Short mmCIF file of C-alpha atoms in Angstrom, two decimals:
data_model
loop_
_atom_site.label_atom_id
_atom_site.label_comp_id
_atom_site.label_asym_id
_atom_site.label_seq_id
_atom_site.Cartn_x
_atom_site.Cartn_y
_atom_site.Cartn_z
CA UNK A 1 2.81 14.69 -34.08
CA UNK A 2 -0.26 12.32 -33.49
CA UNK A 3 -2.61 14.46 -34.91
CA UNK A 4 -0.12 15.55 -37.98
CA UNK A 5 -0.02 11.87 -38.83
CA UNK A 6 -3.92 11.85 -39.25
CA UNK A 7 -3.89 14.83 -40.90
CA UNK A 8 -1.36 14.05 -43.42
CA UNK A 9 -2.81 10.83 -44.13
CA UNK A 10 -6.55 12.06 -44.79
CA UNK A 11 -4.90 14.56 -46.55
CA UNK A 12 -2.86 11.67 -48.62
CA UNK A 13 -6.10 9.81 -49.35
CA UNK A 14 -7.55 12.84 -50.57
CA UNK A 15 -5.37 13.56 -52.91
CA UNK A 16 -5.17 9.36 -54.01
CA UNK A 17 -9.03 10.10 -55.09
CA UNK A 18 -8.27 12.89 -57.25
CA UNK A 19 -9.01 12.09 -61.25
CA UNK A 20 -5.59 14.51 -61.48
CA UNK A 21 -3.74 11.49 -59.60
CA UNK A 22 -2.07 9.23 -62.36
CA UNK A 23 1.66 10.86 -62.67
CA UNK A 24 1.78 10.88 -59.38
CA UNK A 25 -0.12 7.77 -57.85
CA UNK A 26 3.87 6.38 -57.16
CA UNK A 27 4.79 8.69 -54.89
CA UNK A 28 1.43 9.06 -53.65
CA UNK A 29 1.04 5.82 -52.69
CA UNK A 30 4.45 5.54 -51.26
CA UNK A 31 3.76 8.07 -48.89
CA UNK A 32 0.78 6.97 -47.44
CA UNK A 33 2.49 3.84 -46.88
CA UNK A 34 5.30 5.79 -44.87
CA UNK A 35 3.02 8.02 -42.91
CA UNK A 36 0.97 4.73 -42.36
CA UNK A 37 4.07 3.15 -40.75
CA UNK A 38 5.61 6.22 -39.00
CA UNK A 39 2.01 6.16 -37.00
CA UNK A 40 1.84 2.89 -36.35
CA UNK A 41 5.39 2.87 -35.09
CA UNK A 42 4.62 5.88 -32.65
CA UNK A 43 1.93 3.90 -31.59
CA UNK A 44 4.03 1.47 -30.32
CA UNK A 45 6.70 3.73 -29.03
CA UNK A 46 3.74 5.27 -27.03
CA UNK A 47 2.67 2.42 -25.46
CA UNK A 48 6.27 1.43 -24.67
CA UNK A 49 6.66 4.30 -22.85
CA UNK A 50 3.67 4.51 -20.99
CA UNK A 51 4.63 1.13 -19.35
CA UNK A 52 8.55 1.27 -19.10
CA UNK A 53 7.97 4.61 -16.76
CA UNK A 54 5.85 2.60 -14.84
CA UNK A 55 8.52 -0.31 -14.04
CA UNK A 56 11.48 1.57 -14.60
CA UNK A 57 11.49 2.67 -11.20
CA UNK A 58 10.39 -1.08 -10.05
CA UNK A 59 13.41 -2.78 -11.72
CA UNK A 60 15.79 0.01 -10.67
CA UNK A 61 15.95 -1.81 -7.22
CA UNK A 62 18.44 -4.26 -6.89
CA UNK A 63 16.54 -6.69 -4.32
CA UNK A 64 13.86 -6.83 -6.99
CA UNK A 65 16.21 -7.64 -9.57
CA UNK A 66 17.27 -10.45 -7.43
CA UNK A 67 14.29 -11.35 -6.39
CA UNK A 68 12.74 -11.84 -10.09
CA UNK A 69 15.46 -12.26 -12.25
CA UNK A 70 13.62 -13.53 -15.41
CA UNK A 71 11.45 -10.40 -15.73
CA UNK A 72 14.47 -7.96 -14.71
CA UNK A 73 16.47 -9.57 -17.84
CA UNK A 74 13.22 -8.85 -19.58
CA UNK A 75 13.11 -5.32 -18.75
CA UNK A 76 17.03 -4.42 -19.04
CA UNK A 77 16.40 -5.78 -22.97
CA UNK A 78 13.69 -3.36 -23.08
CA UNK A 79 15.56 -0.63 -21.14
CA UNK A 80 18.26 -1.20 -23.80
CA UNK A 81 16.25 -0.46 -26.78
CA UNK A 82 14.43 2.07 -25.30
CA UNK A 83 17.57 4.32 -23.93
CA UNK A 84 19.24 3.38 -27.07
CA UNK A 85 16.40 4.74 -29.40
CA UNK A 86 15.97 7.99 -27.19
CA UNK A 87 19.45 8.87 -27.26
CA UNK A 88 19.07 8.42 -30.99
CA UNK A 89 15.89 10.60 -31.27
CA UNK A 90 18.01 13.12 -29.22
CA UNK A 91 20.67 13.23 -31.71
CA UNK A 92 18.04 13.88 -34.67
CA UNK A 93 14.54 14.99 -33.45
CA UNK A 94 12.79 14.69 -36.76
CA UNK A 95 9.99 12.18 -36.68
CA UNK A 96 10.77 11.15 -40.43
CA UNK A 97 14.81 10.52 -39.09
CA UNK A 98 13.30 8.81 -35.96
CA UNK A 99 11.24 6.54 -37.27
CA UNK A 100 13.39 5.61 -40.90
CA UNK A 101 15.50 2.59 -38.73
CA UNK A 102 14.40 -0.47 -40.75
CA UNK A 103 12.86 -2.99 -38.31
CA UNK A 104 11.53 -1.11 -35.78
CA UNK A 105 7.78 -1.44 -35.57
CA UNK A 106 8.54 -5.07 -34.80
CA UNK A 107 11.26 -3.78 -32.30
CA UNK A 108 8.62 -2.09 -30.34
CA UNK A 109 6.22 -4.96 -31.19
CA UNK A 110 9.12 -6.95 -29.27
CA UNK A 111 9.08 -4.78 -26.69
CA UNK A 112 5.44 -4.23 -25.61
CA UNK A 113 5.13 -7.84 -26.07
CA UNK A 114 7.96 -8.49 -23.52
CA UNK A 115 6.47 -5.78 -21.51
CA UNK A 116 3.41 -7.55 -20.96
CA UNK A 117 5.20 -10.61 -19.74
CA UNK A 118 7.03 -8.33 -17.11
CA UNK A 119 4.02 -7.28 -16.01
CA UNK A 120 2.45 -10.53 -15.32
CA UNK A 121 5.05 -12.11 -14.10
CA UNK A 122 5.05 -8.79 -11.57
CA UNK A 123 1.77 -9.30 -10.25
CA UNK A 124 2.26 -13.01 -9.75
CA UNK A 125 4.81 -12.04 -7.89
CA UNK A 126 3.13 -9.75 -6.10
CA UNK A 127 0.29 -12.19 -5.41
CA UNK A 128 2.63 -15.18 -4.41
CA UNK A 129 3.47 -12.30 -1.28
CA UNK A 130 -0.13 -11.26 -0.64
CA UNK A 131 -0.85 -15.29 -0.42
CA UNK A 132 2.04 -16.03 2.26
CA UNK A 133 1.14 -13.19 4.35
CA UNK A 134 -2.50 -12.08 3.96
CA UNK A 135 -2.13 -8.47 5.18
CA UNK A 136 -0.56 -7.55 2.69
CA UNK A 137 -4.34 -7.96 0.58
CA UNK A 138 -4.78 -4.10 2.44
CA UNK A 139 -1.95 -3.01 0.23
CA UNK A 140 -1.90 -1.26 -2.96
CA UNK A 141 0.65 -3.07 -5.23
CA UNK A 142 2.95 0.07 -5.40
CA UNK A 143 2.61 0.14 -1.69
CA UNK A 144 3.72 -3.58 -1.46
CA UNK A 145 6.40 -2.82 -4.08
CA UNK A 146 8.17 -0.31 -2.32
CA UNK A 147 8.68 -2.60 0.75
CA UNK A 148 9.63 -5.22 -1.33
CA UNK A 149 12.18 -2.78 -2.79
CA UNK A 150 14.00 -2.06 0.30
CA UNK A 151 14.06 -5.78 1.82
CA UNK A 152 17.28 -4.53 4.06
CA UNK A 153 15.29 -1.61 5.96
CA UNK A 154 12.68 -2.94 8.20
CA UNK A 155 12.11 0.69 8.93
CA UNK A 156 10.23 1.17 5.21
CA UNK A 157 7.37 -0.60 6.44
CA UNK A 158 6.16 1.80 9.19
CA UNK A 159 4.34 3.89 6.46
CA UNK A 160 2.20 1.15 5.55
CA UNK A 161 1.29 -0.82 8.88
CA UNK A 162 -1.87 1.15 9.66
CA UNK A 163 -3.31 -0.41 6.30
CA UNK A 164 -2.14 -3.66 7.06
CA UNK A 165 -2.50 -3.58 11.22
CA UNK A 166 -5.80 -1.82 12.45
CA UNK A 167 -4.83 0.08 15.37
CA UNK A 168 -1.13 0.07 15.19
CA UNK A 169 0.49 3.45 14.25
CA UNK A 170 4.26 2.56 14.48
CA UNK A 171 6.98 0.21 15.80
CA UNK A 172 9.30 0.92 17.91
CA UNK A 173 12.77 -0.12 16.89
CA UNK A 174 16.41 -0.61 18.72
CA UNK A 175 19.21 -0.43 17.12
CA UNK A 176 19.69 -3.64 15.66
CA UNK A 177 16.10 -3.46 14.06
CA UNK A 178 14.69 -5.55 17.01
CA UNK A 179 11.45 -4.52 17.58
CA UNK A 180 10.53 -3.38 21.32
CA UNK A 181 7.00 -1.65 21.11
CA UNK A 182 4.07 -1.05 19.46
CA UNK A 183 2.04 2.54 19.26
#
């Protein structure tokens, strides 16, 4: 669709600096504008995309819901407009039907812009943990995300301690999560 856009559009521009232009130059005009738009609105939808299937999977997890409830009312607006505008796109998948809803380059504007927010307001987060505990520096911030994720499991962190411990492999665990060994 990306490269249709561009295509169309040189294509419109062409056909703008043709001296066989005037009874159309309306219409003309009125289409570049569109296909302008339509592009820049992908463009947006694009970049939403790229990010939301990043933190979808983040904010799915009710402990970090809790734990950062600013950015996960953030994200559920996003998540809103996003689901909402695939189902739509679903419905009708015609890029000129898909992109005709009046105001929604600046709802993906919106969006990426409260996108970025989440995303800062993640990795203070995740840099307000790495400063309590300094171990957690050996972790990749997915890494550190998914133990964060499952707060209630102790067990989810035996993946990760050989980055964070050198030399031990695994805990060993009783039943009530005490911990009894080191391997």
């Amino acid at each position: 669709i990306q490269s249709l856009f561009d295509d169309h559009i040189v294509k419109t521009q062409a056909m703008r600096g043709s001296p066989f232009i005037k009874p159309f130059e309306a219409r003309v005009k009125d289409w570049e504008a569109r296909l302008i738009l339509m592009q820049e609105i992908l463009d947006e939808w694009l970049k939403c995309q790229a990010v939301w299937l990043y933190l979808e999977p983040i904010f799915s997890s009710e402990d970090i819901m809790r734990q950062m409830p600013t950015e996960a009312k953030r994200f559920t607006q996003v998540d809103r407009l996003w689901r909402k505008t695939m189902a739509a796109t679903a419905e009708r998948p015609n890029v000129l039907l898909a992109t005709s809803t009046e105001g929604m380059l600046a709802s993906w504007q919106e969006a990426n812009r409260l996108l970025e927010l989440i995303q800062q307001g993640l990795n203070d987060y995740l840099e307000a943990k790495r400063l309590s505990f300094a171990r957690l520096f050996f972790l990749s911030n997915d890494e550190l995300l998914q133990i964060l994720s499952e707060t209630k499991d102790p067990l989810r962190v035996q993946p990760h301690l050989g980055k964070c411990f050198e030399g031990i492999g695994k805990l060993v665990f009783e039943e009530n999560n005490l911990i009894t060994g080191m391997v």
